[in-house]
Amino acid sequence: MTDGSAEEAQRALLKNGLQKQLEEFQMLSAIFCNPGELHVDDYGCIDNLTSYINGETLRLTNKLDYRFDLPLLPNQKVQILVELPHLYPALEIPRIVIRSAVIPRDQERMLTSKIEQYIEQEVVERDEPYVYQVVGWIQDNFAELMQQTADRKESTQTAPHGKRSGPGTERIVFERLWIYSHHLKSKTKRQTIIKTARDLKLTGFSRPGKPAIICVEGQQTDTQEFWRTIKPLKWQKIQIKFSETESVNSENEMAALRHFESGFREELFCEMDEDSDTDDQPMSMSLFMKFLDKHDCGYIKKELFGFQTASESAFS
């Protein structure tokens, strides 16, 4: 097979998978048709996939992401987040994650592992879409899954912890992420950011408004989990502006690298007027710069805004 024919075959496989994704989403929309049950944050993604399938564009800009809000707990809806890679269903598996304000983050991780295990062991025919099968399994077995993960969480917490030492010890990677968004006003989104960061034991801050700036620091597995959680939320624009990583041998070494020792907080950095809504107040650049300097983060000004202070540029 020539390079050209191989590329054409790969493109045909991709288009076939994307077509199946769209057909599955249409089916899910018909089944979960009650108000608020099924959401897509970016319908432009569906337009892009359709244009690619029809040969109107050669560029795929986004993956198809959607979420279910279902009453799986008493008086409490649970989110099931679905992220479909471009080669689902034939060659890649979807990322399906459960989120709820009342489920601890480590238990959410265990639930995600249970879902991945179910896909690997129980979904036999993967040439056809199977998100509906997985969501149905979650609905039918949610109470049992909650009990299993709760029991496992308890046994993990009560088990004796041995000290890890010696040359085979796995090193910890500390990471600090600086995230920049066009704006952040939604109270639900702000609460999700705060809860996720605190559940993951991350330190840092979130600045709502326009622009929005978020900094999280902690173990890399946790900072990346934070990013995977907030990225699918509806944003006009969001990106990781800067990432800092360093390998350490212990939690104490990691603690010494943190610039924000007092946990994770929301900061406004605005000169508040008595009669004004704080959410609509513009950010005071002066207050923000003082805050960065106080936490030894003055270096990030150039990464976030493209400028340095006069004193900093003199030594660069």
mmCIF file of C-alpha atoms in Angstrom:
data_model
loop_
_atom_site.group_PDB
_atom_site.id
_atom_site.type_symbol
_atom_site.label_atom_id
_atom_site.label_comp_id
_atom_site.label_asym_id
_atom_site.label_seq_id
_atom_site.Cartn_x
_atom_site.Cartn_y
_atom_site.Cartn_z
ATOM 1 C CA MET A 1 0.000 0.000 0.000
ATOM 2 C CA THR A 2 1.388 3.392 -0.988
ATOM 3 C CA ASP A 3 1.743 6.245 1.468
ATOM 4 C CA GLY A 4 -1.123 8.049 -0.234
ATOM 5 C CA SER A 5 -3.519 5.116 -0.077
ATOM 6 C CA ALA A 6 -2.540 4.384 3.546
ATOM 7 C CA GLU A 7 -3.257 7.996 4.490
ATOM 8 C CA GLU A 8 -6.589 7.839 2.683
ATOM 9 C CA ALA A 9 -7.517 4.634 4.515
ATOM 10 C CA GLN A 10 -6.636 6.219 7.860
ATOM 11 C CA ARG A 11 -8.724 9.274 7.042
ATOM 12 C CA ALA A 12 -11.660 7.044 6.066
ATOM 13 C CA LEU A 13 -11.359 5.155 9.375
ATOM 14 C CA LEU A 14 -11.306 8.445 11.265
ATOM 15 C CA LYS A 15 -14.356 9.801 9.430
ATOM 16 C CA ASN A 16 -16.251 6.570 10.028
ATOM 17 C CA GLY A 17 -15.546 6.757 13.774
ATOM 18 C CA LEU A 18 -16.539 10.420 13.987
ATOM 19 C CA GLN A 19 -19.782 9.686 12.141
ATOM 20 C CA LYS A 20 -20.577 6.973 14.674
ATOM 21 C CA GLN A 21 -19.845 9.413 17.516
ATOM 22 C CA LEU A 22 -22.341 11.928 16.135
ATOM 23 C CA GLU A 23 -24.980 9.243 15.548
ATOM 24 C CA GLU A 24 -24.522 7.978 19.105
ATOM 25 C CA PHE A 25 -24.870 11.511 20.482
ATOM 26 C CA GLN A 26 -28.123 11.985 18.530
ATOM 27 C CA MET A 27 -29.422 8.725 20.016
ATOM 28 C CA LEU A 28 -28.413 9.798 23.537
ATOM 29 C CA SER A 29 -30.117 13.170 23.024
ATOM 30 C CA ALA A 30 -33.349 11.358 22.184
ATOM 31 C CA ILE A 31 -33.082 9.081 25.244
ATOM 32 C CA PHE A 32 -31.904 11.661 27.800
ATOM 33 C CA CYS A 33 -34.318 14.312 26.575
ATOM 34 C CA ASN A 34 -35.511 15.767 29.898
ATOM 35 C CA PRO A 35 -34.368 19.345 30.525
ATOM 36 C CA GLY A 36 -30.822 19.443 31.884
ATOM 37 C CA GLU A 37 -30.060 15.727 31.498
ATOM 38 C CA LEU A 38 -27.539 15.994 28.647
ATOM 39 C CA HIS A 39 -25.262 18.962 27.940
ATOM 40 C CA VAL A 40 -22.691 19.886 25.320
ATOM 41 C CA ASP A 41 -20.559 22.873 26.276
ATOM 42 C CA ASP A 42 -19.381 23.608 22.750
ATOM 43 C CA TYR A 43 -21.789 22.858 19.905
ATOM 44 C CA GLY A 44 -19.166 24.305 17.560
ATOM 45 C CA CYS A 45 -17.345 20.992 18.040
ATOM 46 C CA ILE A 46 -20.255 19.138 16.430
ATOM 47 C CA ASP A 47 -20.157 21.571 13.498
ATOM 48 C CA ASN A 48 -16.407 20.976 13.134
ATOM 49 C CA LEU A 49 -16.786 17.176 13.160
ATOM 50 C CA THR A 50 -19.589 17.386 10.600
ATOM 51 C CA SER A 51 -17.519 19.642 8.339
ATOM 52 C CA TYR A 52 -14.569 17.242 8.563
ATOM 53 C CA ILE A 53 -16.732 14.233 7.713
ATOM 54 C CA ASN A 54 -18.193 16.092 4.717
ATOM 55 C CA GLY A 55 -14.748 17.129 3.494
ATOM 56 C CA GLU A 56 -15.418 20.833 4.086
ATOM 57 C CA THR A 57 -12.425 21.176 6.394
ATOM 58 C CA LEU A 58 -9.202 19.217 6.907
ATOM 59 C CA ARG A 59 -8.731 20.304 10.519
ATOM 60 C CA LEU A 60 -10.241 18.857 13.673
ATOM 61 C CA THR A 61 -10.262 21.519 16.369
ATOM 62 C CA ASN A 62 -11.852 19.738 19.333
ATOM 63 C CA LYS A 63 -12.925 16.389 20.694
ATOM 64 C CA LEU A 64 -16.597 15.675 21.327
ATOM 65 C CA ASP A 65 -17.262 16.209 25.033
ATOM 66 C CA TYR A 66 -20.610 16.096 26.800
ATOM 67 C CA ARG A 67 -22.010 15.416 30.236
ATOM 68 C CA PHE A 68 -25.034 13.850 31.871
ATOM 69 C CA ASP A 69 -26.668 15.299 34.995
ATOM 70 C CA LEU A 70 -28.581 12.390 36.513
ATOM 71 C CA PRO A 71 -30.334 11.873 39.904
ATOM 72 C CA LEU A 72 -28.179 8.977 41.034
ATOM 73 C CA LEU A 73 -28.107 10.041 44.703
ATOM 74 C CA PRO A 74 -31.040 11.018 46.960
ATOM 75 C CA ASN A 75 -31.872 14.692 46.303
ATOM 76 C CA GLN A 76 -28.551 15.083 44.505
ATOM 77 C CA LYS A 77 -27.657 14.997 40.823
ATOM 78 C CA VAL A 78 -24.407 13.401 39.719
ATOM 79 C CA GLN A 79 -22.433 14.420 36.651
ATOM 80 C CA ILE A 80 -21.081 11.831 34.226
ATOM 81 C CA LEU A 81 -18.483 13.556 32.052
ATOM 82 C CA VAL A 82 -17.689 11.960 28.684
ATOM 83 C CA GLU A 83 -14.668 12.840 26.525
ATOM 84 C CA LEU A 84 -14.383 11.015 23.216
ATOM 85 C CA PRO A 85 -10.992 10.688 21.506
ATOM 86 C CA HIS A 86 -11.119 11.036 17.730
ATOM 87 C CA LEU A 87 -10.513 7.316 17.169
ATOM 88 C CA TYR A 88 -13.346 6.137 19.443
ATOM 89 C CA PRO A 89 -14.884 3.588 19.208
ATOM 90 C CA ALA A 90 -12.603 1.441 17.043
ATOM 91 C CA LEU A 91 -9.129 2.230 18.409
ATOM 92 C CA GLU A 92 -9.445 4.398 21.539
ATOM 93 C CA ILE A 93 -11.597 4.204 24.658
ATOM 94 C CA PRO A 94 -13.584 7.161 26.001
ATOM 95 C CA ARG A 95 -12.727 8.962 29.211
ATOM 96 C CA ILE A 96 -15.798 8.747 31.465
ATOM 97 C CA VAL A 97 -15.605 10.456 34.857
ATOM 98 C CA ILE A 98 -18.094 10.872 37.702
ATOM 99 C CA ARG A 99 -18.315 14.216 39.521
ATOM 100 C CA SER A 100 -20.440 15.273 42.473
ATOM 101 C CA ALA A 101 -20.173 17.905 45.180
ATOM 102 C CA VAL A 102 -20.865 15.250 47.818
ATOM 103 C CA ILE A 103 -18.405 12.584 46.617
ATOM 104 C CA PRO A 104 -14.792 12.969 47.857
ATOM 105 C CA ARG A 105 -12.204 13.326 45.116
ATOM 106 C CA ASP A 106 -10.313 10.117 45.941
ATOM 107 C CA GLN A 107 -13.576 8.167 45.788
ATOM 108 C CA GLU A 108 -14.330 9.779 42.403
ATOM 109 C CA ARG A 109 -10.973 8.445 41.195
ATOM 110 C CA MET A 110 -11.878 4.945 42.346
ATOM 111 C CA LEU A 111 -15.193 5.195 40.495
ATOM 112 C CA THR A 112 -13.308 6.225 37.346
ATOM 113 C CA SER A 113 -11.075 3.166 37.718
ATOM 114 C CA LYS A 114 -14.167 0.951 38.077
ATOM 115 C CA ILE A 115 -15.568 2.400 34.832
ATOM 116 C CA GLU A 116 -12.290 1.810 32.987
ATOM 117 C CA GLN A 117 -12.215 -1.766 34.323
ATOM 118 C CA TYR A 118 -15.782 -2.350 33.134
ATOM 119 C CA ILE A 119 -14.939 -1.116 29.621
ATOM 120 C CA GLU A 120 -11.847 -3.303 29.433
ATOM 121 C CA GLN A 121 -13.543 -6.464 30.713
ATOM 122 C CA GLU A 122 -17.216 -6.230 29.719
ATOM 123 C CA VAL A 123 -17.419 -4.220 26.491
ATOM 124 C CA VAL A 124 -16.594 -6.914 23.951
ATOM 125 C CA GLU A 125 -17.670 -5.325 20.676
ATOM 126 C CA ARG A 126 -15.798 -2.036 20.469
ATOM 127 C CA ASP A 127 -16.255 -1.380 16.777
ATOM 128 C CA GLU A 128 -19.601 0.224 17.612
ATOM 129 C CA PRO A 129 -20.213 3.053 20.129
ATOM 130 C CA TYR A 130 -20.869 1.956 23.708
ATOM 131 C CA VAL A 131 -21.222 5.105 25.849
ATOM 132 C CA TYR A 132 -24.934 4.300 26.324
ATOM 133 C CA GLN A 133 -23.991 0.822 27.576
ATOM 134 C CA VAL A 134 -21.530 2.271 30.103
ATOM 135 C CA VAL A 135 -23.931 4.972 31.323
ATOM 136 C CA GLY A 136 -26.666 2.374 31.717
ATOM 137 C CA TRP A 137 -24.303 0.179 33.734
ATOM 138 C CA ILE A 138 -23.435 3.157 35.976
ATOM 139 C CA GLN A 139 -27.142 3.895 36.546
ATOM 140 C CA ASP A 140 -27.959 0.276 37.365
ATOM 141 C CA ASN A 141 -24.987 -0.275 39.694
ATOM 142 C CA PHE A 142 -24.318 3.159 41.199
ATOM 143 C CA ALA A 143 -25.292 2.288 44.771
ATOM 144 C CA GLU A 144 -23.083 -0.811 44.714
ATOM 145 C CA LEU A 145 -20.193 1.127 43.128
ATOM 146 C CA MET A 146 -20.450 3.778 45.829
ATOM 147 C CA GLN A 147 -20.362 1.119 48.551
ATOM 148 C CA GLN A 148 -17.400 -0.708 46.992
ATOM 149 C CA THR A 149 -15.317 2.451 46.597
ATOM 150 C CA ALA A 150 -16.259 3.687 50.074
ATOM 151 C CA ASP A 151 -15.138 0.372 51.607
ATOM 152 C CA ARG A 152 -11.896 0.439 49.625
ATOM 153 C CA LYS A 153 -11.259 4.051 50.640
ATOM 154 C CA GLU A 154 -11.752 3.176 54.311
ATOM 155 C CA SER A 155 -9.452 0.138 54.150
ATOM 156 C CA THR A 156 -6.785 2.206 52.410
ATOM 157 C CA GLN A 157 -6.948 4.893 55.076
ATOM 158 C CA THR A 158 -6.742 2.414 57.976
ATOM 159 C CA ALA A 159 -3.993 0.230 56.514
ATOM 160 C CA PRO A 160 -0.522 0.759 58.025
ATOM 161 C CA HIS A 161 1.756 2.844 55.860
ATOM 162 C CA GLY A 162 5.314 1.644 55.527
ATOM 163 C CA LYS A 163 8.144 4.046 54.854
ATOM 164 C CA ARG A 164 9.387 4.122 51.311
ATOM 165 C CA SER A 165 13.114 4.345 51.068
ATOM 166 C CA GLY A 166 16.112 3.170 49.131
ATOM 167 C CA PRO A 167 17.022 3.400 45.459
ATOM 168 C CA GLY A 168 13.707 1.899 44.313
ATOM 169 C CA THR A 169 11.625 4.667 45.906
ATOM 170 C CA GLU A 170 9.337 6.396 43.436
ATOM 171 C CA ARG A 171 10.163 10.078 43.207
ATOM 172 C CA ILE A 172 7.446 12.689 43.603
ATOM 173 C CA VAL A 173 7.041 15.372 40.943
ATOM 174 C CA PHE A 174 5.984 18.775 42.255
ATOM 175 C CA GLU A 175 4.129 20.970 39.761
ATOM 176 C CA ARG A 176 2.832 24.530 39.742
ATOM 177 C CA LEU A 177 0.368 25.410 36.974
ATOM 178 C CA TRP A 178 -0.510 28.956 35.941
ATOM 179 C CA ILE A 179 -3.839 28.927 34.104
ATOM 180 C CA TYR A 180 -5.244 31.907 32.205
ATOM 181 C CA SER A 181 -8.810 32.344 30.978
ATOM 182 C CA HIS A 182 -10.673 35.102 29.167
ATOM 183 C CA HIS A 183 -13.121 35.410 32.054
ATOM 184 C CA LEU A 184 -14.624 33.545 35.016
ATOM 185 C CA LYS A 185 -18.003 34.633 36.415
ATOM 186 C CA SER A 186 -20.138 31.506 36.841
ATOM 187 C CA LYS A 187 -20.636 30.775 40.536
ATOM 188 C CA THR A 188 -20.999 27.050 39.780
ATOM 189 C CA LYS A 189 -17.709 27.018 37.919
ATOM 190 C CA ARG A 190 -15.998 28.974 40.691
ATOM 191 C CA GLN A 191 -17.265 26.512 43.300
ATOM 192 C CA THR A 192 -16.052 23.579 41.185
ATOM 193 C CA ILE A 193 -12.577 25.110 40.972
ATOM 194 C CA ILE A 194 -12.348 25.674 44.721
ATOM 195 C CA LYS A 195 -13.759 22.254 45.653
ATOM 196 C CA THR A 196 -11.550 20.392 43.196
ATOM 197 C CA ALA A 197 -8.380 22.146 44.335
ATOM 198 C CA ARG A 198 -9.137 21.583 48.008
ATOM 199 C CA ASP A 199 -10.164 17.944 47.513
ATOM 200 C CA LEU A 200 -6.846 17.327 45.770
ATOM 201 C CA LYS A 201 -4.951 19.105 48.588
ATOM 202 C CA LEU A 202 -3.593 21.714 46.159
ATOM 203 C CA THR A 203 -2.479 25.157 47.232
ATOM 204 C CA GLY A 204 -2.780 28.359 45.246
ATOM 205 C CA PHE A 205 -5.509 30.799 44.268
ATOM 206 C CA SER A 206 -8.235 31.585 41.776
ATOM 207 C CA ARG A 207 -8.976 35.089 40.531
ATOM 208 C CA PRO A 208 -12.493 35.309 39.013
ATOM 209 C CA GLY A 209 -13.559 38.113 36.686
ATOM 210 C CA LYS A 210 -11.874 39.254 33.509
ATOM 211 C CA PRO A 211 -9.215 38.056 33.030
ATOM 212 C CA ALA A 212 -9.338 34.926 35.174
ATOM 213 C CA ILE A 213 -6.108 33.588 36.640
ATOM 214 C CA ILE A 214 -5.737 30.285 38.471
ATOM 215 C CA CYS A 215 -2.608 28.916 40.131
ATOM 216 C CA VAL A 216 -2.440 25.419 41.605
ATOM 217 C CA GLU A 217 0.560 23.674 43.110
ATOM 218 C CA GLY A 218 1.111 20.209 44.502
ATOM 219 C CA GLN A 219 1.880 16.702 43.317
ATOM 220 C CA GLN A 220 1.809 16.522 39.510
ATOM 221 C CA THR A 221 -0.737 13.720 39.425
ATOM 222 C CA ASP A 222 -3.093 16.013 41.356
ATOM 223 C CA THR A 223 -2.437 19.207 39.375
ATOM 224 C CA GLN A 224 -3.052 17.320 36.144
ATOM 225 C CA GLU A 225 -6.259 15.856 37.583
ATOM 226 C CA PHE A 226 -7.330 19.410 38.448
ATOM 227 C CA TRP A 227 -6.670 20.517 34.856
ATOM 228 C CA ARG A 228 -8.576 17.536 33.436
ATOM 229 C CA THR A 229 -11.529 18.446 35.666
ATOM 230 C CA ILE A 230 -11.830 22.163 34.901
ATOM 231 C CA LYS A 231 -10.822 22.129 31.221
ATOM 232 C CA PRO A 232 -14.103 20.560 29.978
ATOM 233 C CA LEU A 233 -16.142 23.304 31.686
ATOM 234 C CA LYS A 234 -17.559 25.914 29.339
ATOM 235 C CA TRP A 235 -14.856 28.518 28.666
ATOM 236 C CA GLN A 236 -14.519 31.155 25.987
ATOM 237 C CA LYS A 237 -10.779 30.550 26.197
ATOM 238 C CA ILE A 238 -8.576 28.787 28.728
ATOM 239 C CA GLN A 239 -4.959 27.675 28.612
ATOM 240 C CA ILE A 240 -2.020 26.683 30.764
ATOM 241 C CA LYS A 241 0.247 29.703 30.468
ATOM 242 C CA PHE A 242 3.182 28.266 32.378
ATOM 243 C CA SER A 243 4.097 25.018 34.103
ATOM 244 C CA GLU A 244 6.856 24.550 36.688
ATOM 245 C CA THR A 245 7.979 21.066 37.714
ATOM 246 C CA GLU A 246 10.635 19.666 40.015
ATOM 247 C CA SER A 247 11.307 16.148 41.303
ATOM 248 C CA VAL A 248 11.473 15.713 45.082
ATOM 249 C CA ASN A 249 12.039 12.813 47.459
ATOM 250 C CA SER A 250 9.433 13.560 50.103
ATOM 251 C CA GLU A 251 6.327 15.520 51.031
ATOM 252 C CA ASN A 252 8.511 17.805 53.156
ATOM 253 C CA GLU A 253 10.637 18.729 50.149
ATOM 254 C CA MET A 254 7.475 19.398 48.165
ATOM 255 C CA ALA A 255 6.063 21.563 50.950
ATOM 256 C CA ALA A 256 9.210 23.684 50.857
ATOM 257 C CA LEU A 257 8.591 24.449 47.167
ATOM 258 C CA ARG A 258 5.068 25.723 47.687
ATOM 259 C CA HIS A 259 4.569 29.492 47.417
ATOM 260 C CA PHE A 260 1.029 29.374 48.832
ATOM 261 C CA GLU A 261 1.209 27.521 52.137
ATOM 262 C CA SER A 262 -2.263 28.422 53.408
ATOM 263 C CA GLY A 263 -4.325 26.203 51.100
ATOM 264 C CA PHE A 264 -6.383 27.267 48.079
ATOM 265 C CA ARG A 265 -8.377 30.495 48.108
ATOM 266 C CA GLU A 266 -10.345 32.742 45.786
ATOM 267 C CA GLU A 267 -8.807 36.211 45.519
ATOM 268 C CA LEU A 268 -10.442 39.259 43.880
ATOM 269 C CA PHE A 269 -7.600 41.843 43.762
ATOM 270 C CA CYS A 270 -10.036 44.729 43.355
ATOM 271 C CA GLU A 271 -10.575 48.120 44.940
ATOM 272 C CA MET A 272 -14.131 47.525 46.159
ATOM 273 C CA ASP A 273 -16.792 50.228 46.106
ATOM 274 C CA GLU A 274 -19.457 49.894 48.763
ATOM 275 C CA ASP A 275 -22.330 49.798 46.232
ATOM 276 C CA SER A 276 -20.643 47.581 43.643
ATOM 277 C CA ASP A 277 -20.870 43.880 42.997
ATOM 278 C CA THR A 278 -17.407 42.431 43.618
ATOM 279 C CA ASP A 279 -17.843 40.052 40.689
ATOM 280 C CA ASP A 280 -17.963 42.994 38.260
ATOM 281 C CA GLN A 281 -15.016 44.885 39.713
ATOM 282 C CA PRO A 282 -11.975 45.177 37.421
ATOM 283 C CA MET A 283 -8.788 43.594 38.689
ATOM 284 C CA SER A 284 -6.368 46.019 40.304
ATOM 285 C CA MET A 285 -3.047 45.229 38.633
ATOM 286 C CA SER A 286 -1.255 46.966 41.486
ATOM 287 C CA LEU A 287 -2.842 44.722 44.132
ATOM 288 C CA PHE A 288 -2.194 41.638 42.025
ATOM 289 C CA MET A 289 1.484 42.510 41.552
ATOM 290 C CA LYS A 290 1.892 43.059 45.287
ATOM 291 C CA PHE A 291 0.263 39.691 45.915
ATOM 292 C CA LEU A 292 2.661 37.968 43.497
ATOM 293 C CA ASP A 293 5.670 39.673 45.064
ATOM 294 C CA LYS A 294 4.499 38.701 48.549
ATOM 295 C CA HIS A 295 4.452 35.045 47.479
ATOM 296 C CA ASP A 296 7.770 35.199 45.576
ATOM 297 C CA CYS A 297 6.016 34.853 42.227
ATOM 298 C CA GLY A 298 7.042 38.116 40.590
ATOM 299 C CA TYR A 299 8.714 36.177 37.785
ATOM 300 C CA ILE A 300 5.341 35.080 36.413
ATOM 301 C CA LYS A 301 4.319 38.605 35.358
ATOM 302 C CA LYS A 302 6.104 38.252 32.035
ATOM 303 C CA GLU A 303 4.532 34.836 31.346
ATOM 304 C CA LEU A 304 1.020 36.055 32.153
ATOM 305 C CA PHE A 305 1.070 39.574 30.748
ATOM 306 C CA GLY A 306 4.229 39.838 28.635
ATOM 307 C CA PHE A 307 5.989 42.493 30.682
ATOM 308 C CA GLN A 308 8.451 42.907 33.551
ATOM 309 C CA THR A 309 8.895 45.622 36.102
ATOM 310 C CA ALA A 310 11.797 48.000 35.605
ATOM 311 C CA SER A 311 13.770 46.431 38.440
ATOM 312 C CA GLU A 312 13.283 42.931 37.034
ATOM 313 C CA SER A 313 14.262 43.842 33.482
ATOM 314 C CA ALA A 314 17.461 45.491 34.755
ATOM 315 C CA PHE A 315 18.682 42.120 36.078
ATOM 316 C CA SER A 316 17.435 39.904 33.209
#
